[in-house]
Short mmCIF file of C-alpha atoms in Angstrom, two decimals:
data_model
loop_
_atom_site.label_atom_id
_atom_site.label_comp_id
_atom_site.label_asym_id
_atom_site.label_seq_id
_atom_site.Cartn_x
_atom_site.Cartn_y
_atom_site.Cartn_z
CA MET A 30 -0.02 0.05 -0.09
CA GLY A 31 1.21 3.52 -0.86
CA PRO A 32 1.46 6.01 -3.83
CA GLN A 33 0.87 4.38 -7.33
CA ASP A 34 4.45 4.53 -8.44
CA LEU A 35 5.98 3.07 -5.25
CA VAL A 36 3.46 0.26 -5.10
CA ALA A 37 4.56 -0.76 -8.58
CA ALA A 38 8.07 -0.44 -7.62
CA THR A 39 7.64 -2.26 -4.35
CA ARG A 40 5.63 -5.18 -6.10
CA GLU A 41 8.41 -5.86 -8.59
CA VAL A 42 10.63 -6.56 -5.94
CA ALA A 43 8.35 -8.54 -3.70
CA ASP A 44 6.82 -10.73 -6.54
CA ALA A 45 10.24 -12.18 -7.17
CA MET A 46 10.44 -13.52 -3.67
CA PRO A 47 9.50 -17.19 -3.16
CA GLY A 48 6.04 -17.74 -1.69
CA VAL A 49 5.04 -14.13 -2.34
CA LYS A 50 2.00 -13.03 -4.26
CA THR A 51 1.18 -9.29 -4.02
CA HIS A 52 -1.90 -7.24 -4.61
CA PRO A 53 -1.46 -3.47 -5.26
CA LEU A 54 -3.36 -1.17 -2.81
CA PRO A 55 -2.62 2.47 -4.03
CA TYR A 56 -4.26 5.58 -2.75
CA GLU A 57 -4.55 9.18 -3.75
CA THR A 58 -3.12 10.49 -0.37
CA GLU A 59 -1.95 8.96 2.67
CA THR A 60 -4.85 10.20 4.64
CA ASP A 61 -6.96 7.30 2.68
CA ALA A 62 -4.70 4.60 4.21
CA ALA A 63 -7.33 3.35 6.75
CA GLN A 64 -9.97 3.19 4.32
CA VAL A 65 -7.95 1.33 1.88
CA VAL A 66 -7.23 -1.26 4.24
CA ARG A 67 -10.96 -1.61 5.33
CA ASP A 68 -11.83 -1.96 1.67
CA SER A 69 -8.96 -4.45 0.89
CA PRO A 70 -9.84 -7.99 -0.24
CA ALA A 71 -10.41 -10.62 2.67
CA ASP A 72 -7.99 -13.08 1.56
CA ILE A 73 -4.96 -10.60 1.96
CA ASP A 74 -2.49 -12.08 4.92
CA VAL A 75 -0.31 -9.24 5.55
CA PHE A 76 -0.01 -5.60 4.59
CA LEU A 77 3.11 -3.82 3.58
CA PHE A 78 3.24 -0.01 3.45
CA THR A 79 5.62 1.76 1.19
CA GLY A 80 6.10 4.01 4.28
CA ILE A 81 5.78 4.59 8.06
CA VAL A 82 3.03 7.44 7.91
CA PRO A 83 0.43 5.43 5.91
CA TYR A 84 1.12 2.47 8.33
CA GLU A 85 0.75 4.66 11.52
CA LEU A 86 -2.37 6.33 10.17
CA ALA A 87 -3.98 2.86 9.65
CA VAL A 88 -2.71 1.75 13.03
CA ALA A 89 -4.15 4.85 14.76
CA ALA A 90 -7.77 4.18 12.86
CA GLY A 91 -7.65 0.49 14.17
CA ALA A 92 -8.06 -0.59 10.70
CA LEU A 93 -5.14 -3.30 10.76
CA ASP A 94 -6.42 -6.86 11.69
CA ARG A 95 -3.59 -8.73 10.19
CA PRO A 96 0.19 -8.39 10.56
CA ALA A 97 1.64 -5.24 8.95
CA SER A 98 4.73 -3.38 8.40
CA PHE A 99 6.30 -0.74 6.31
CA VAL A 100 9.48 -0.19 4.24
CA THR A 101 12.11 2.09 5.85
CA TYR A 102 14.08 4.77 3.88
CA THR A 103 17.42 4.81 5.74
CA GLY A 104 20.70 3.87 4.08
CA ALA A 105 20.64 3.43 0.26
CA PRO A 106 17.72 5.64 -0.08
CA LEU A 107 19.40 8.46 1.39
CA LEU A 108 22.93 7.92 -0.40
CA ASN A 109 20.77 7.55 -3.51
CA ALA A 110 19.48 11.09 -3.11
CA MET A 111 22.71 12.47 -2.27
CA LEU A 112 24.24 11.02 -5.55
CA ARG A 113 21.35 12.72 -7.42
CA LEU A 114 21.87 16.08 -5.76
CA LEU A 115 25.57 15.80 -6.85
CA ARG A 116 24.74 14.60 -10.21
CA ASP A 117 22.39 17.78 -10.74
CA GLY A 118 25.36 20.17 -9.57
CA HIS A 119 23.94 20.74 -5.90
CA ASP A 120 25.71 20.65 -2.75
CA PRO A 121 24.62 17.99 -0.58
CA SER A 122 26.27 19.31 2.63
CA SER A 123 23.26 21.37 3.59
CA PHE A 124 19.41 20.05 3.28
CA SER A 125 16.35 19.63 5.42
CA ILE A 126 14.70 16.08 5.55
CA ASP A 127 11.86 14.35 7.17
CA ILE A 128 10.59 11.30 8.81
CA LEU A 129 14.14 9.70 9.43
CA ASP A 130 15.70 9.69 12.79
CA VAL A 131 18.52 12.23 13.27
CA GLY A 132 20.77 9.20 14.32
CA GLN A 133 19.98 7.52 11.19
CA VAL A 134 20.57 10.37 9.04
CA GLU A 135 24.01 11.29 10.73
CA GLU A 136 25.18 7.72 10.60
CA THR A 137 24.55 7.36 6.78
CA LEU A 138 26.31 10.66 6.18
CA ARG A 139 29.40 9.80 8.24
CA GLU A 140 29.54 6.60 6.11
CA ALA A 141 29.80 8.60 2.83
CA GLY A 142 32.07 10.98 4.28
CA ILE A 143 29.47 14.01 4.16
CA ALA A 144 29.47 16.53 7.10
CA THR A 145 26.48 16.08 9.43
CA SER A 146 26.25 19.75 10.47
CA GLY A 147 24.24 20.90 7.48
CA ALA A 148 21.43 18.23 7.87
CA HIS A 149 18.46 19.61 9.43
CA VAL A 150 16.09 16.90 10.49
CA LEU A 151 12.31 16.45 11.27
CA PRO A 152 12.02 13.05 12.94
CA TYR A 153 8.76 11.24 12.57
CA ARG A 154 6.24 11.38 15.34
CA ARG A 155 2.73 10.05 15.62
CA GLY A 156 0.38 12.97 14.29
CA LEU A 157 2.96 14.36 12.01
CA THR A 158 1.03 15.66 8.83
CA ALA A 159 1.67 16.67 5.20
CA SER A 160 1.13 20.19 6.36
CA ASP A 161 3.62 19.69 9.16
CA ILE A 162 6.28 18.50 6.98
CA VAL A 163 5.79 21.22 4.20
CA GLU A 164 5.91 23.96 6.70
CA PHE A 165 9.11 22.46 8.13
CA HIS A 166 10.78 22.56 4.76
CA ARG A 167 9.61 26.00 3.98
CA GLU A 168 10.72 27.30 7.13
CA ARG A 169 14.51 26.08 6.60
CA ALA A 170 14.52 27.29 3.11
CA ALA A 171 13.65 30.75 4.51
CA GLU A 172 16.72 30.43 6.63
CA GLY A 173 18.89 29.67 3.63
CA VAL A 174 18.74 25.79 3.37
CA ASN A 175 17.52 25.52 -0.39
CA ILE A 176 17.37 21.49 -0.54
CA ALA A 177 14.56 19.57 0.85
CA ILE A 178 14.61 15.81 0.99
CA THR A 179 11.23 14.32 1.75
CA CYS A 180 9.69 10.67 2.18
CA LEU A 181 6.11 11.77 1.70
CA ARG A 182 4.66 12.12 -2.04
CA SER A 183 2.06 14.59 -0.74
CA ALA A 184 4.72 16.85 0.69
CA TYR A 185 6.76 16.61 -2.55
CA ASP A 186 3.93 17.76 -4.78
CA VAL A 187 3.14 20.76 -2.82
CA LEU A 188 7.12 21.89 -2.39
CA GLU A 189 8.05 20.89 -5.91
CA GLY A 190 8.52 24.33 -8.02
CA ASP A 191 9.01 26.26 -4.92
CA ILE A 192 12.48 24.94 -3.82
CA THR A 193 14.64 22.04 -4.65
CA VAL A 194 13.26 19.11 -3.69
CA VAL A 195 14.21 15.32 -3.62
CA ARG A 196 11.67 12.64 -3.05
CA LEU A 197 13.09 9.57 -1.33
CA ALA A 198 12.02 6.09 -2.61
CA PRO A 199 12.54 2.75 -0.82
CA SER A 200 15.57 0.56 -2.06
CA ILE A 201 15.44 -3.09 -3.37
CA HIS A 202 16.97 -4.18 0.03
CA SER A 203 14.80 -2.52 2.39
CA ILE A 204 11.71 -3.89 0.22
CA ARG A 205 13.02 -7.18 0.71
CA TYR A 206 13.97 -6.89 4.42
CA ALA A 207 10.62 -5.74 5.04
CA THR A 208 8.91 -8.39 3.10
CA GLN A 209 10.80 -11.24 4.68
CA GLN A 210 10.10 -9.79 8.36
CA LEU A 211 6.42 -10.11 7.32
CA LEU A 212 6.80 -13.65 5.96
CA ALA A 213 8.48 -14.47 9.32
CA ALA A 214 5.46 -12.97 11.33
CA VAL A 215 3.08 -15.00 9.38
CA GLY A 216 5.05 -18.05 9.94
CA GLN A 217 5.06 -17.61 13.55
CA ALA A 218 1.52 -16.66 13.93
CA ARG A 219 0.44 -19.83 12.07
CA SER A 220 2.91 -22.02 13.97
CA ASP A 221 1.41 -20.55 17.23
CA ASP A 222 -2.15 -20.89 15.90
CA ALA A 223 -1.55 -24.87 15.60
CA GLN A 224 -0.28 -25.44 19.06
CA VAL A 225 -2.19 -27.95 21.08
CA VAL A 226 -4.66 -26.79 23.98
CA VAL A 227 -5.66 -29.28 26.65
CA GLY A 228 -8.31 -27.85 29.12
CA LEU A 229 -9.24 -29.15 32.62
CA CYS A 230 -12.44 -28.31 33.76
CA ASP A 231 -13.65 -28.67 37.31
CA LEU A 232 -17.33 -28.54 37.52
CA PRO A 233 -20.23 -30.74 38.68
CA ALA A 234 -20.96 -33.92 36.56
CA ALA A 235 -24.49 -32.58 36.07
CA ALA A 236 -23.01 -29.39 34.14
CA GLU A 237 -21.56 -31.83 31.22
CA ALA A 238 -24.36 -30.82 28.64
CA ASP A 239 -23.94 -27.08 29.48
CA LEU A 240 -20.20 -27.38 29.03
CA ARG A 241 -20.23 -28.95 25.82
CA ARG A 242 -22.75 -26.31 24.58
CA GLU A 243 -20.92 -23.29 25.68
CA THR A 244 -17.25 -24.60 24.53
CA SER A 245 -18.79 -25.46 20.98
CA GLY A 246 -17.20 -22.15 19.90
CA LEU A 247 -13.93 -23.36 20.82
CA GLY A 248 -14.06 -26.16 18.38
CA SER A 249 -13.06 -28.58 21.10
CA ALA A 250 -13.88 -32.15 22.17
CA VAL A 251 -14.89 -32.82 25.53
CA VAL A 252 -14.12 -35.95 27.32
CA ALA A 253 -15.76 -36.79 30.66
CA SER A 254 -13.23 -38.58 33.02
CA SER A 255 -14.20 -40.80 36.02
CA GLY A 256 -14.06 -38.96 39.19
CA GLY A 257 -11.88 -36.05 37.55
CA PRO A 258 -12.26 -32.87 35.82
CA PHE A 259 -13.79 -32.82 32.30
CA VAL A 260 -10.93 -32.66 29.61
CA LEU A 261 -10.97 -30.31 26.39
CA PHE A 262 -8.96 -30.69 23.45
CA THR A 263 -8.46 -27.88 20.85
CA THR A 264 -5.70 -25.65 19.37
CA ARG A 265 -4.47 -22.33 20.25
CA GLY A 266 -6.05 -20.43 17.52
CA PRO A 267 -9.74 -20.88 18.26
CA LEU A 268 -8.99 -20.45 22.13
CA ASP A 269 -7.09 -17.19 21.28
CA ALA A 270 -10.18 -15.93 19.22
CA ALA A 271 -12.85 -17.15 21.95
CA THR A 272 -10.93 -15.25 24.64
CA SER A 273 -10.31 -12.15 22.93
CA GLY A 274 -6.55 -12.69 22.98
CA PHE A 275 -6.27 -14.73 26.21
CA THR A 276 -8.23 -12.06 28.38
CA GLU A 277 -11.62 -13.33 28.94
CA LEU A 278 -13.66 -16.32 29.33
CA PRO A 279 -17.68 -15.51 29.67
CA LEU A 280 -18.69 -18.95 29.75
CA VAL A 281 -16.95 -19.20 33.41
CA ALA A 282 -19.82 -16.62 34.57
CA LYS A 283 -22.45 -18.55 32.50
CA LEU A 284 -21.53 -21.88 33.97
CA GLY A 285 -21.17 -20.61 37.52
CA ALA A 286 -24.49 -18.92 37.73
CA VAL A 287 -26.10 -22.37 37.18
CA HIS A 288 -23.54 -24.94 38.75
CA GLY A 289 -21.67 -22.81 41.26
CA THR A 290 -17.94 -23.70 41.33
CA VAL A 291 -16.59 -23.59 37.80
CA ARG A 292 -12.79 -23.64 37.67
CA ILE A 293 -10.91 -24.21 34.14
CA GLY A 294 -7.17 -24.53 33.45
CA PHE A 295 -5.84 -24.31 29.88
CA GLY A 296 -2.35 -25.51 29.07
CA VAL A 297 -0.94 -24.45 25.58
CA GLY A 298 2.03 -26.51 24.31
CA GLY A 299 3.76 -27.87 21.50
CA SER A 300 2.54 -31.34 22.30
CA ALA A 301 -0.56 -32.95 24.04
CA ALA A 302 1.68 -34.17 27.08
CA GLU A 303 3.24 -30.62 27.26
CA ALA A 304 -0.35 -29.05 27.14
CA GLU A 305 -1.68 -31.48 29.67
CA ALA A 306 1.10 -30.84 32.25
CA LEU A 307 0.50 -26.98 31.88
CA ALA A 308 -3.41 -27.52 32.05
CA LYS A 309 -2.71 -29.08 35.59
CA ARG A 310 -0.65 -26.08 36.46
CA ALA A 311 -3.34 -23.86 35.31
CA LEU A 312 -6.04 -25.65 37.00
CA GLY A 313 -4.12 -25.31 40.26
CA ARG A 314 -3.83 -21.66 40.00
CA ALA A 315 -7.36 -21.32 38.96
CA GLY A 316 -8.31 -23.24 42.45
CA LYS A 317 -6.44 -20.46 44.45
CA LEU A 318 -8.55 -17.65 42.94
CA GLY A 319 -11.98 -18.73 43.81
CA LYS A 320 -15.01 -20.58 42.92
CA GLN A 321 -15.40 -19.40 39.39
CA ALA A 322 -11.96 -18.88 37.87
CA ALA A 323 -9.99 -19.62 34.60
CA VAL A 324 -6.25 -19.73 33.87
CA VAL A 325 -4.15 -20.21 30.88
CA SER A 326 -0.65 -21.50 31.20
CA MET A 327 2.23 -21.44 28.76
CA ARG A 328 5.93 -22.04 28.43
CA ASN A 329 8.31 -19.90 30.57
CA ASP A 330 5.96 -19.66 33.44
CA ILE A 331 3.24 -17.72 31.75
CA ASP A 332 -0.13 -17.77 33.47
CA LEU A 333 -2.93 -15.51 32.28
CA THR A 334 -6.08 -15.25 34.25
CA LEU A 335 -8.96 -14.72 32.30
CA SER A 336 -12.10 -12.46 33.00
CA GLY A 337 -15.13 -14.55 33.55
CA THR A 338 -17.27 -11.95 31.99
CA ALA A 339 -17.14 -10.30 28.45
CA THR A 340 -15.40 -6.77 28.44
CA LYS A 341 -14.81 -6.29 24.69
CA PRO A 342 -15.88 -7.63 21.41
CA VAL A 343 -14.43 -10.98 20.83
CA ARG A 344 -11.41 -10.85 18.36
CA ARG A 345 -11.67 -12.78 15.52
CA PRO A 346 -8.97 -14.19 12.92
CA SER A 347 -8.56 -13.08 9.49
CA LEU A 348 -10.49 -14.86 6.65
CA SER A 349 -7.30 -16.26 5.44
CA LEU A 350 -6.22 -17.80 8.49
CA LEU A 351 -9.76 -19.17 9.22
CA SER A 352 -9.80 -20.68 5.67
CA GLN A 353 -6.85 -22.79 6.41
CA ARG A 354 -8.18 -23.59 9.96
CA ALA A 355 -11.59 -24.82 8.86
CA GLY A 356 -10.56 -26.18 5.49
CA LEU A 357 -12.91 -23.89 3.62
CA SER A 358 -11.98 -21.77 0.71
CA THR A 359 -11.74 -17.85 1.29
CA ALA A 360 -14.21 -17.37 -1.44
CA THR A 361 -16.71 -19.45 0.62
CA LEU A 362 -15.93 -17.57 3.52
CA MET A 363 -16.59 -14.18 1.82
CA ARG A 364 -19.88 -15.22 0.39
CA LEU A 365 -21.38 -16.25 3.77
CA ARG A 366 -20.12 -12.93 5.24
CA ASP A 367 -21.86 -11.22 2.19
CA MET A 368 -24.82 -13.27 3.03
CA LEU A 369 -24.75 -12.08 6.61
CA ALA A 370 -24.53 -8.38 5.54
CA GLU A 371 -27.52 -8.65 3.43
CA GLN A 372 -30.03 -10.14 6.00
CA ASP A 373 -31.44 -8.51 8.82
CA GLU A 374 -31.01 -11.59 11.38
CA PRO A 375 -27.57 -12.57 12.72
CA THR A 376 -28.09 -16.02 12.56
CA VAL A 377 -28.38 -18.70 9.96
CA THR A 378 -29.47 -22.40 9.48
CA THR A 379 -28.36 -24.97 7.10
CA ARG A 380 -31.34 -24.09 4.82
CA SER A 381 -30.17 -20.35 4.55
CA VAL A 382 -26.59 -21.27 3.78
CA ALA A 383 -27.50 -23.81 1.25
CA ALA A 384 -29.69 -21.46 -0.69
CA ALA A 385 -26.94 -18.64 -0.23
CA LEU A 386 -24.29 -21.01 -1.37
CA SER A 387 -26.27 -23.13 -4.03
CA VAL A 388 -25.32 -26.33 -2.41
CA GLN A 389 -27.35 -29.20 -0.64
CA GLN A 390 -28.26 -28.77 3.06
CA ARG A 391 -26.04 -31.94 4.06
CA THR A 392 -23.03 -29.83 2.38
CA ALA A 393 -24.22 -26.69 4.32
CA ARG A 394 -24.35 -28.70 7.36
CA ARG A 395 -20.79 -30.14 7.04
CA LEU A 396 -19.72 -26.46 6.20
CA LEU A 397 -21.35 -25.09 9.34
CA ASN A 398 -19.71 -27.85 11.38
CA ARG A 399 -16.25 -27.01 10.01
CA LEU A 400 -16.75 -23.53 11.30
CA GLU A 401 -17.98 -24.62 14.43
CA ARG A 402 -14.80 -26.56 15.07
CA ALA A 403 -12.68 -23.65 14.04
CA GLY A 404 -14.55 -21.36 16.60
CA ALA A 405 -16.09 -19.28 13.95
CA ALA A 406 -19.60 -20.45 14.57
CA GLN A 407 -22.04 -21.45 17.41
CA SER A 408 -25.15 -23.19 17.86
CA THR A 409 -27.56 -20.61 19.36
CA GLY A 410 -30.94 -22.83 19.31
CA ARG A 411 -33.42 -24.40 16.92
CA GLN A 412 -35.99 -23.13 14.71
CA GLY A 413 -39.22 -24.89 14.18
CA LEU A 414 -40.70 -25.75 10.98
CA GLU A 415 -44.27 -25.75 9.81
CA GLY A 416 -45.54 -29.26 9.03
CA SER A 417 -43.33 -32.24 9.00
CA GLY A 418 -39.47 -32.15 9.36
CA ARG A 419 -37.25 -31.83 12.07
CA PRO A 420 -36.15 -28.35 13.48
CA LEU A 421 -33.11 -26.66 11.96
CA VAL A 422 -30.48 -25.64 14.17
CA THR A 423 -29.48 -21.96 14.06
CA TYR A 424 -25.76 -20.65 14.19
CA GLU A 425 -24.18 -17.37 14.91
CA LEU A 426 -21.37 -16.96 12.50
CA TYR A 427 -18.23 -14.78 13.52
CA LEU A 428 -16.96 -13.52 10.13
#
């Protein structure tokens, strides 16, 4: 994402890297960044911005729900600007420059044998606008600094013609580095997503049916053990989504209101044995917190206490990750999301899904079961039918 010309240059580099397929998201001005993110295709795994300003604007607007990063402009881009100035007959020893850190600029200049005393730097800070950047360069020009170097196209467009201005562009190396960092982040997220989770639930035997119903959103299997706690098996991804990033577990309060004592311990590990050992530790810690408590234990002595009531909307995974988790195509998930947007009711049935996707009801049932196991659907009741026929199960989808 970025201005049209930088998007094209960045794609040329990134598309040549193994395992990368890019999608262009150009904007007219950096202030459009957040809306461009919101309007982007759902099957995008990560966002790579051509600079820090649009990235920070998207972050500030809360628009980013997937890994994202930006290309930096230090090192080679700045040296290229120095060479262009020399080629055009300008003295590069005195200039104003924006966005970059003072230390980064001085280090690059020293390596190139250029004096640093003539560098006037406006470092990036949150809230910095194109107008602020233009004003900075004009003030320096009024003081006799006649060369401006900017990282922002909108500032370049305003300054061009008034003073000598050079626009920085990311180097091939910086694009490759930023892309590799994003690939590593996605790989780590997917690796974490697949970690094994064992849950130990200490509650009365009579609560089994309620436990199975309330944990359906975790995509978990529930096993009743003789004389011991109920055992849940799932993976980290659905647990992360259902607990809003390991912060809350509303089912504790729901089950507690009916059955009194409810203590749950989740263990997250690389194997079932490791997860079970951590779950025992978590259950022990939950027992010390009161009659209604839930704890998640991970490696490195990390123990997270979950709130028993919902305090914020449940955080859901991106459609691309959900596609892998549920074994469904992203196109199918997008059609379901469009279906939800077009209807008045928040729930669906096998019949309504079958009609929307033009498939048979048994196919729709399998699809909803997969979404339920992946933590993206939850049965909410039954819908009676007129005449003969069994009632339809209603589901709430989290897309």
